[in-house]
Short mmCIF file of C-alpha atoms and ligand atoms in Angstrom, two decimals:
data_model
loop_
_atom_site.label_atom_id
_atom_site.label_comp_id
_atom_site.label_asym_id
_atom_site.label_seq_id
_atom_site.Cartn_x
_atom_site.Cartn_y
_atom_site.Cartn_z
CA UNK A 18 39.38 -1.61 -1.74
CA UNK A 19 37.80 0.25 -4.36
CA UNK A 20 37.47 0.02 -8.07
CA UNK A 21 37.78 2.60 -10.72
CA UNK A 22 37.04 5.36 -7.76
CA UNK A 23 33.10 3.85 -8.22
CA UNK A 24 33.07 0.39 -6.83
CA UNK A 25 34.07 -0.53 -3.26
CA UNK A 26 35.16 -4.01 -3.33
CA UNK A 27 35.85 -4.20 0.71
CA UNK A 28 35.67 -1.62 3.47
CA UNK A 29 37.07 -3.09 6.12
CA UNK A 30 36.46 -0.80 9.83
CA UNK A 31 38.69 -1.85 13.26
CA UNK A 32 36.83 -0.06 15.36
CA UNK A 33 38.09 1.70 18.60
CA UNK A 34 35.15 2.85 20.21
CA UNK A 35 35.22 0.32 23.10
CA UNK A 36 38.48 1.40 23.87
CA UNK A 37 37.46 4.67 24.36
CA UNK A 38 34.35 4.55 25.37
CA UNK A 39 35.24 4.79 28.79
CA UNK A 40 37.30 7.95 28.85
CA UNK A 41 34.70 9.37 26.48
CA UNK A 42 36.01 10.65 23.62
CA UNK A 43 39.55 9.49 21.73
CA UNK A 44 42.70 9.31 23.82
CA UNK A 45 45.75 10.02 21.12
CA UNK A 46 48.06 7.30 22.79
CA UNK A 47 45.37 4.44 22.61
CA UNK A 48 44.73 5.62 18.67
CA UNK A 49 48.10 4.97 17.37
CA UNK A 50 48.39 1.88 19.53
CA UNK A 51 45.33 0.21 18.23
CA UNK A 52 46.19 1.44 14.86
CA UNK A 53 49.57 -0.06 15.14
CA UNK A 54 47.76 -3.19 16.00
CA UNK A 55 44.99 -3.59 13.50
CA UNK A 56 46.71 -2.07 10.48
CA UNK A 57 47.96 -5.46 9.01
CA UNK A 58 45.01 -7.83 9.59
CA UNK A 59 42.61 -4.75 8.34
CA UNK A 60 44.88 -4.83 5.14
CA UNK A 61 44.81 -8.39 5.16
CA UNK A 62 41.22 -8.63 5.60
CA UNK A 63 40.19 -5.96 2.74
CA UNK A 64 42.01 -7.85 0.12
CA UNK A 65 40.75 -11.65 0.91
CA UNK A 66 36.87 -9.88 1.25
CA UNK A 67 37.76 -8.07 -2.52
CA UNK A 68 39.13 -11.75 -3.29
CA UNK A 69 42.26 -9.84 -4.91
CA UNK A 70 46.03 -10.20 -3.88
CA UNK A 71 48.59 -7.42 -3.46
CA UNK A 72 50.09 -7.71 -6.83
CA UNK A 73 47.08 -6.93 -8.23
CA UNK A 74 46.91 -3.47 -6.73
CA UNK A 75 47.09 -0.59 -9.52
CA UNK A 76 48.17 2.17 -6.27
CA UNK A 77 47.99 2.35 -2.61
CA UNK A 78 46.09 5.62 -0.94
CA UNK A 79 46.91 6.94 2.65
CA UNK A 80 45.84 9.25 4.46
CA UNK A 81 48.30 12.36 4.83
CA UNK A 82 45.95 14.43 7.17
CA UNK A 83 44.63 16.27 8.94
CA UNK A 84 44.29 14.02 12.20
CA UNK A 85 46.11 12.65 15.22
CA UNK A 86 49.62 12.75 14.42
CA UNK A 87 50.56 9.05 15.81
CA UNK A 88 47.82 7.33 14.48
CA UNK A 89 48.72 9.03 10.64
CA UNK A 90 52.36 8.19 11.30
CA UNK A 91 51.15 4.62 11.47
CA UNK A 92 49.31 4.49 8.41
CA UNK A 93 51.62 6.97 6.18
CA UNK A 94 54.71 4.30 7.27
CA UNK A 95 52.72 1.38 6.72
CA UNK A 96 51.17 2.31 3.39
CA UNK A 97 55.23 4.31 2.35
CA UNK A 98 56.73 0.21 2.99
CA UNK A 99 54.20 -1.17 1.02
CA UNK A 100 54.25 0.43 -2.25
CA UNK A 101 58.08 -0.08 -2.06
CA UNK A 102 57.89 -3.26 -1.84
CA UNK A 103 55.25 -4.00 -3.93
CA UNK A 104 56.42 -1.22 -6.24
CA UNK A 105 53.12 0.56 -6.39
CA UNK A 106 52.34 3.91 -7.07
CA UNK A 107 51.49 5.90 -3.22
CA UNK A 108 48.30 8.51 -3.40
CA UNK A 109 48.21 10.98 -0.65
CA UNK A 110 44.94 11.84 0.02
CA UNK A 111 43.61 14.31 2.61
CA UNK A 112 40.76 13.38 5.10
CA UNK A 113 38.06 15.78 4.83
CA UNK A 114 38.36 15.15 0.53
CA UNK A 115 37.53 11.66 1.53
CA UNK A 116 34.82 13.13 3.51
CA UNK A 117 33.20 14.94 0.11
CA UNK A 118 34.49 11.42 -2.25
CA UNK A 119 32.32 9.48 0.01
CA UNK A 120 29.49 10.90 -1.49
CA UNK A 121 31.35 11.30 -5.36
CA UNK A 122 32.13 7.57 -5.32
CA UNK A 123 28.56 6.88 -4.72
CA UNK A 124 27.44 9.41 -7.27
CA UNK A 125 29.80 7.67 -9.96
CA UNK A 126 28.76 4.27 -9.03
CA UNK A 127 24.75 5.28 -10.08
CA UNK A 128 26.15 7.23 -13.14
CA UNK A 129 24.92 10.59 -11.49
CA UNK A 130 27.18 13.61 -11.77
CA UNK A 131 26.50 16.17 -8.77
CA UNK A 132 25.56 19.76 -10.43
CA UNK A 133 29.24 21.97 -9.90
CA UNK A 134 30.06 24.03 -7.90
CA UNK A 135 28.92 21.70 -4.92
CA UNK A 136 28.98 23.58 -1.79
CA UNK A 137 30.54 20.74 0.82
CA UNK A 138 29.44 20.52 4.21
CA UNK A 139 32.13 18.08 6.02
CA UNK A 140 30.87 17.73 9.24
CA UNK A 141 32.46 15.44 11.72
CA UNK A 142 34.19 15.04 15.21
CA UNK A 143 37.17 17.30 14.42
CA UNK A 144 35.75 19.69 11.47
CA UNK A 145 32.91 21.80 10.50
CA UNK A 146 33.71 22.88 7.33
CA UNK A 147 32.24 24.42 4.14
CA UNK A 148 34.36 23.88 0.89
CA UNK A 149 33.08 25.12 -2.93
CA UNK A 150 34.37 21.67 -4.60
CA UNK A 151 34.59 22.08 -8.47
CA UNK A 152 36.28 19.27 -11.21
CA UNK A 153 38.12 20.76 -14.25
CA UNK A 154 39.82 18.47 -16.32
CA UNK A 155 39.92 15.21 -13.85
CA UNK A 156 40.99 17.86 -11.09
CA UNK A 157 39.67 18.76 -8.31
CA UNK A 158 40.26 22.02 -6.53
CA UNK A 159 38.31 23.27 -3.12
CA UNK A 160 37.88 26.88 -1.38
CA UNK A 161 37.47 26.95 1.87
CA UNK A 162 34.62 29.44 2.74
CA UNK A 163 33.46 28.27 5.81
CA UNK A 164 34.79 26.73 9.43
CA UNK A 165 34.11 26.52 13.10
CA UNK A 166 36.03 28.54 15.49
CA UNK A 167 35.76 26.56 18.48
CA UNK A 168 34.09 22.66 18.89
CA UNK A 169 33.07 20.89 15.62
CA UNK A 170 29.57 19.81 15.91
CA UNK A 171 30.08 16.38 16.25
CA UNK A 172 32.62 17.22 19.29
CA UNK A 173 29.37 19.51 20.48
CA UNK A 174 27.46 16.21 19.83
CA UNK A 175 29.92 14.03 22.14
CA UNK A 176 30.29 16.34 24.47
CA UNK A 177 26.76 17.15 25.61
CA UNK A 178 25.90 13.50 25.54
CA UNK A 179 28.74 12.97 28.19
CA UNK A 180 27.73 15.91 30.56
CA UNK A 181 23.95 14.21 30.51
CA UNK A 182 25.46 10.49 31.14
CA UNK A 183 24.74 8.83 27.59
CA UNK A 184 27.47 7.19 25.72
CA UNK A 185 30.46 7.77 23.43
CA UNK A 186 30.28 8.45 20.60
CA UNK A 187 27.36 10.60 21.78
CA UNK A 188 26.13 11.58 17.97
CA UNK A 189 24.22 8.82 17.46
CA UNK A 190 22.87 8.26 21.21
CA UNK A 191 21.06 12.41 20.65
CA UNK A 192 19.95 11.39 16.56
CA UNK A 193 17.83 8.22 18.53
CA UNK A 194 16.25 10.30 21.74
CA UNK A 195 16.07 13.80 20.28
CA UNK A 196 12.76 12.77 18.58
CA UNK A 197 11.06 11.79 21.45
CA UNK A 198 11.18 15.54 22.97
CA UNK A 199 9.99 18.77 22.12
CA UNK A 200 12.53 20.57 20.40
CA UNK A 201 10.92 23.88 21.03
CA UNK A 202 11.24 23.71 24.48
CA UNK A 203 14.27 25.41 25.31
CA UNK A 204 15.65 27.76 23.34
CA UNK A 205 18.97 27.94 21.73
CA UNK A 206 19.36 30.99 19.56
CA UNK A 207 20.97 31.60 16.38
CA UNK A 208 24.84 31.19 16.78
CA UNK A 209 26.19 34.41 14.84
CA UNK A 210 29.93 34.75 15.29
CA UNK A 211 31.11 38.07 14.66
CA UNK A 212 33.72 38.69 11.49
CA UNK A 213 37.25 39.77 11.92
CA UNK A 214 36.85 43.95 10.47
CA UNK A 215 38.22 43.22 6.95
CA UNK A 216 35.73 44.14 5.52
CA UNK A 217 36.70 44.45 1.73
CA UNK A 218 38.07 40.96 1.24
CA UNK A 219 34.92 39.71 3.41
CA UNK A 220 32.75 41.94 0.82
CA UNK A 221 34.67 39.98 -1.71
CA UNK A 222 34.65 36.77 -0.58
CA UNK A 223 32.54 36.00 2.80
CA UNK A 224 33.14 33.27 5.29
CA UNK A 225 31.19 31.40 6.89
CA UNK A 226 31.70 31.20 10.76
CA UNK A 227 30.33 28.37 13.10
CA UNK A 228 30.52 27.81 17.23
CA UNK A 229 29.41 25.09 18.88
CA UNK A 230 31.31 26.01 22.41
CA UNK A 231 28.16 27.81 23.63
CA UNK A 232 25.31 25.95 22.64
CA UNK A 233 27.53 23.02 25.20
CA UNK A 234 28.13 25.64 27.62
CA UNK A 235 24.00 26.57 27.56
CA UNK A 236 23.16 23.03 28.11
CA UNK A 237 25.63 22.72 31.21
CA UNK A 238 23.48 25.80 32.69
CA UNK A 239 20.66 24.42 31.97
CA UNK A 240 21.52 21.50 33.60
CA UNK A 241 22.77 23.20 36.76
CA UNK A 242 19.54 25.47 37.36
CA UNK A 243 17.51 23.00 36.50
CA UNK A 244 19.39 20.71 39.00
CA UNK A 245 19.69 17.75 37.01
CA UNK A 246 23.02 16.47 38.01
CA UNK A 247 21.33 13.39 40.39
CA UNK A 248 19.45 12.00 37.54
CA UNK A 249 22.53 12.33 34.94
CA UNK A 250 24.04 10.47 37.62
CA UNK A 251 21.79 7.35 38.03
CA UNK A 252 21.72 7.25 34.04
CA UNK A 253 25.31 7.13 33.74
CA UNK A 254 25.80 4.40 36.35
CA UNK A 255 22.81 2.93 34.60
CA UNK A 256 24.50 2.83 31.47
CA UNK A 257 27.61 2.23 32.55
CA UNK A 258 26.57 -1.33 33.60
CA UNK A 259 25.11 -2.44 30.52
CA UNK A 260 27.60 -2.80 28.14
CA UNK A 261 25.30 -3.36 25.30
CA UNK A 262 22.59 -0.59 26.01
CA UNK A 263 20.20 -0.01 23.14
CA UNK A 264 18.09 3.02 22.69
CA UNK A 265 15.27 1.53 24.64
CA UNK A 266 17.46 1.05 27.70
CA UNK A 267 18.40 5.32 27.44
CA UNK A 268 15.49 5.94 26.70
CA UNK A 269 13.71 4.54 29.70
CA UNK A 270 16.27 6.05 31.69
CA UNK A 271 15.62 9.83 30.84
CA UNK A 272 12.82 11.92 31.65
CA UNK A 273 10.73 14.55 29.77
CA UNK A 274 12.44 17.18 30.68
CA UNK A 275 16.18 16.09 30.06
CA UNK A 276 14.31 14.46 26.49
CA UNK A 277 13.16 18.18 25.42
CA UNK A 278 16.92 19.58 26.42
CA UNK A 279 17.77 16.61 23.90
CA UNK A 280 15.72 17.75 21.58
CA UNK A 281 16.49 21.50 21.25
CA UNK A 282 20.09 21.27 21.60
CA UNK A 283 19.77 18.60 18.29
CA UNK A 284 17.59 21.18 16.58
CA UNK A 285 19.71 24.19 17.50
CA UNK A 286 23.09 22.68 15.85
CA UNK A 287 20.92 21.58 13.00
CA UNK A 288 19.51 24.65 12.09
CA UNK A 289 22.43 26.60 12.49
CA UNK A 290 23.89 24.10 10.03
CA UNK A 291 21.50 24.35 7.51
CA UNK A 292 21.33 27.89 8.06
CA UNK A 293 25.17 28.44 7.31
CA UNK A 294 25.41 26.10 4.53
CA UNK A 295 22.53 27.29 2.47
CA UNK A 296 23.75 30.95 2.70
CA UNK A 297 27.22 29.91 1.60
CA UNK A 298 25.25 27.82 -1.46
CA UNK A 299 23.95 30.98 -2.37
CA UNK A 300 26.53 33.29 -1.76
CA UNK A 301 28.77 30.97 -4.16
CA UNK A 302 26.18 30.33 -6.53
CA UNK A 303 26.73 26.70 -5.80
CA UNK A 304 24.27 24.71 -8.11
CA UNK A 305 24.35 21.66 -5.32
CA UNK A 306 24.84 20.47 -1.67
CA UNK A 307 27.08 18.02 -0.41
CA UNK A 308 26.82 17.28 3.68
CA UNK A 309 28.93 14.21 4.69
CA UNK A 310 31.38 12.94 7.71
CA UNK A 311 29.67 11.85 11.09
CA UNK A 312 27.38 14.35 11.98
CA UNK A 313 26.12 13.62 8.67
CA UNK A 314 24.50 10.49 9.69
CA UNK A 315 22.24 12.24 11.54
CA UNK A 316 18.65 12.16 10.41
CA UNK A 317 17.38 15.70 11.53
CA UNK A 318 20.12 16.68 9.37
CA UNK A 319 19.12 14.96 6.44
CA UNK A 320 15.59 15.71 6.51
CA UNK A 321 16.29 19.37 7.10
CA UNK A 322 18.89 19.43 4.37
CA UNK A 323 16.33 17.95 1.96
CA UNK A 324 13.60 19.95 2.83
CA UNK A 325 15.63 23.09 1.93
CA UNK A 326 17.04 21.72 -1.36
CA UNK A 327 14.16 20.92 -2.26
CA UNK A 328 12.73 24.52 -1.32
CA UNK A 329 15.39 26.04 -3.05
CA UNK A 330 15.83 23.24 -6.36
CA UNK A 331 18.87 22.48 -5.50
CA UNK A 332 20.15 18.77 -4.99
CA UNK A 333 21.23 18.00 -1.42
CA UNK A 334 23.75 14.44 -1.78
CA UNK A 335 24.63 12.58 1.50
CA UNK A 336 26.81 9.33 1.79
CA UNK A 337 24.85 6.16 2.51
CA UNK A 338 25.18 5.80 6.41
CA UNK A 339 27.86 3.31 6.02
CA UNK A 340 29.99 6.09 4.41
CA UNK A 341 29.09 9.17 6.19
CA UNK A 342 31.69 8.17 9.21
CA UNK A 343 35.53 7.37 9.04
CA UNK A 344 36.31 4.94 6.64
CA UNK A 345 38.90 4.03 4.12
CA UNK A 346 36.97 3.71 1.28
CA UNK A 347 36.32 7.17 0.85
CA UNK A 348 39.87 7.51 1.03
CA UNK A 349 40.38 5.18 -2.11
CA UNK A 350 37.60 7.33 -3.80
CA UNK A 351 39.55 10.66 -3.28
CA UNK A 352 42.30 8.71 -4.67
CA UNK A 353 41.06 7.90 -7.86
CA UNK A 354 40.89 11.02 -9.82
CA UNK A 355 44.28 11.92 -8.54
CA UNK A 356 45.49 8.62 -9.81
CA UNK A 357 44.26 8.64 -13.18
CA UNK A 358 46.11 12.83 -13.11
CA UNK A 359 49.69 11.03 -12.67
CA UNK A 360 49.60 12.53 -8.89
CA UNK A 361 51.66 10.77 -6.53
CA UNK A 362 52.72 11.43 -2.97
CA UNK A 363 56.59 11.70 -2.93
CA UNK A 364 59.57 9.94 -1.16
CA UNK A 365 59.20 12.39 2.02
CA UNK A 366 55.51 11.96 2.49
CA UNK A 367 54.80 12.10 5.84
CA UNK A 368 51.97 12.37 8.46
CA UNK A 369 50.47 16.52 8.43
CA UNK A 370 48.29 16.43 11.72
CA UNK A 371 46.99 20.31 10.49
CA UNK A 372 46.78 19.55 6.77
CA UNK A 373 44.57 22.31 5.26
CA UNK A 374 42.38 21.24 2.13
CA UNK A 375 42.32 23.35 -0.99
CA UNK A 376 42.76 27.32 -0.69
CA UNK A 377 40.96 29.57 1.59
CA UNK A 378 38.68 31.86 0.78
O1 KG4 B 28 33.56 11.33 10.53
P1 KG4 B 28 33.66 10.65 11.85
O2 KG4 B 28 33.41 9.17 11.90
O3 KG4 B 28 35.06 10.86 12.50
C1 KG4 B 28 35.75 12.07 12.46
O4 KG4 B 28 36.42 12.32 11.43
O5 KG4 B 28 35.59 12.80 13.46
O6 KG4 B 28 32.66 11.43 12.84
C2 KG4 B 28 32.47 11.06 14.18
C3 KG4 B 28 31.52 12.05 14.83
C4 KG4 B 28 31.33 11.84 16.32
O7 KG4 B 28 31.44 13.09 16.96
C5 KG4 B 28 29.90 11.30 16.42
O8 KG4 B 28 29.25 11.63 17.64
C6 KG4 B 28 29.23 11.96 15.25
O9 KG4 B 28 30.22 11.95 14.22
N1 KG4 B 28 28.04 11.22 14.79
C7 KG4 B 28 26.80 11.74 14.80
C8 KG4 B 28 25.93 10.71 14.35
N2 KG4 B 28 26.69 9.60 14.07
C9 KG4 B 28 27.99 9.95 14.34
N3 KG4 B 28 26.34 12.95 15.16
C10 KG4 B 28 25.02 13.18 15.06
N4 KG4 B 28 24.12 12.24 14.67
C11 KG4 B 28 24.53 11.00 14.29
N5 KG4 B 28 23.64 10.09 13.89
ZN1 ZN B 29 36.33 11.92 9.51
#
């Protein structure tokens, strides 16, 4: 629950990762199942923490998209009954503009307003996207200018702690090893993915283009030649039999050599991040940075992203850690503004698993 966009009252997280833990990564049947299950005492929960009661409610925000289509379907139902019986206004609000309000609501809350343009780095488990977000009038509007074509980094993230035996999710498992290796050590070049030929609308308006498919596929080489399979092995088992592993307990379990791979493939996803985003800053003549979502969290990134701001002057804004991954009230943030405009989500809102945000570029 939030108040006035600025204030978050309760935040109440179910989380699912031991259910998927196991299978690494999130199985779509077990989402909407769990979501199915929790959404009611989460609702329940988030009001008696805000000490407030449904009738004093001023709107209910759901999420519309983009996401799993069964777990939405939960939510968009849930949330549709309950501001018809309660007769509430309903706020639609898209995901990834949660993403960016997670960082807005905080920004409101200490009185700051970012610099606009902001260029908007939503980085996550499903996207990698740059957005130029810009307020006129209460409103605001986003251009896409930026995307990956293949894994999103935090997918990357996931994926490469699986194939080395870590655990799910595998962001923060790299963030706490990476900086006990040598980052230099293997080398992971500059990911340049090669523009579609039209060349007058990219003169116009550029994209930005990320891949994080090869970087996974370079680390799964390395791994091969550098036959490392037995001791990903013994880690995994390892791991797998201590439920609560900390850091420590990984980190006694991998060698040099696997810690280095750690390292680079961390520094390589960074710095083609920071790379990207800072070009699209300047390329839009964005007067600020935004990074948030999952990968967010991550403190390479933030210490890279603030090194450059600061390089450049320009002011780099992350969620507090708390807010950087999924939660709902970034959701009520993004819903804010839209309330206050008189927007509301109509009778046949329902869930968009590919719901774009703003216009592209
Ligand atoms: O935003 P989020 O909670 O959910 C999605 O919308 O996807 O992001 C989850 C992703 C996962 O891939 C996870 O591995 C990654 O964010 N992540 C991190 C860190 N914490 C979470 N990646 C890198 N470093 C972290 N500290
Ligand atoms: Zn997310």
């Amino acid at each position: 629950m939030v108040r006035d966009g600025a204030e978050v009252l309760s935040n109440v997280i179910a989380s699912q990762i031991g259910t998927h833990a196991r299978y690494g990564g999130v199985v779509p049947e077990l989402a909407s199942r769990e979501h199915l299950r929790n959404i009611v005492p989460v609702v329940r929960a988030a009001l008696e923490q805000a000490g407030c009661g449904f009738s004093e409610l001023d709107a209910i925000a759901v999420t519309e998209g983009p996401g799993l289509a069964g777990a939405l379907l939960v939510g968009v139902m849930y949330a549709k009954g309950l501001a018809f019986a309660l007769k509430k206004p309903l706020i639609a609000v898209n995901h990834l503009e949660g993403h960016i309000h997670a960082v807005l609501l905080e920004a409101r809350k200490q009185q700051e307003d970012l610099p606009q343009p902001a260029m908007a780095l939503v980085v996550s488990g499903g996207h990698t996207h740059l957005y130029l977000a810009e307020e006129a009038g209460g409103v605001w509007r986003y251009k896409n200018v930026g995307r990956t074509v293949d894994d999103a980094a935090g997918e990357a993230f996931d994926k490469v702690a699986k194939l080395l035996g870590l655990g799910y999710p595998g962001g923060p498992w790299i963030d706490g090893l990476a900086p006990h290796g040598n980052p230099r050590a293997v080398a992971f070049g500059p990911v340049n993915v090669k523009q579609k030929p039209y060349r007058a609308a990219q003169e116009q308006s550029p994209r930005f283009l990320f891949s994080f498919s090869g970087m996974k596929t370079a680390v799964l080489r390395y791994v091969q030649t550098h036959a490392l399979a037995e001791s990903i092995e013994k880690r995994r088992r390892a791991l797998a039999g201590l439920p609560n592993a900390k850091l420590e307990d990984a980190l006694a379990l991998c060698d040099a050599e696997t810690l280095n791979l750690i390292a680079s493939f961390q520094r390589g996803v960074i710095d083609d991040l920071a790379r990207k985003t800072f070009a699209a800053a300047e390329q839009f003549h964005s007067a600020s940075i935004v990074a948030s979502g999952g990968v967010a969290a991550n403190r390479e990134l933030r210490t890279r992203f603030l090194a450059e701001g600061k390089k450049r002057k320009l002011p780099v804004a992350f969620p507090s850690l708390a807010l950087s991954t999924d939660n709902a009230a970034m959701i009520a943030a993004a819903a804010w503004p839209k309330f206050v405009a008189g927007d509301r989500a109509g009778e046949l809102l329902t869930a968009e698993p590919s719901l774009a945000l703003g216009s592209a570029s």
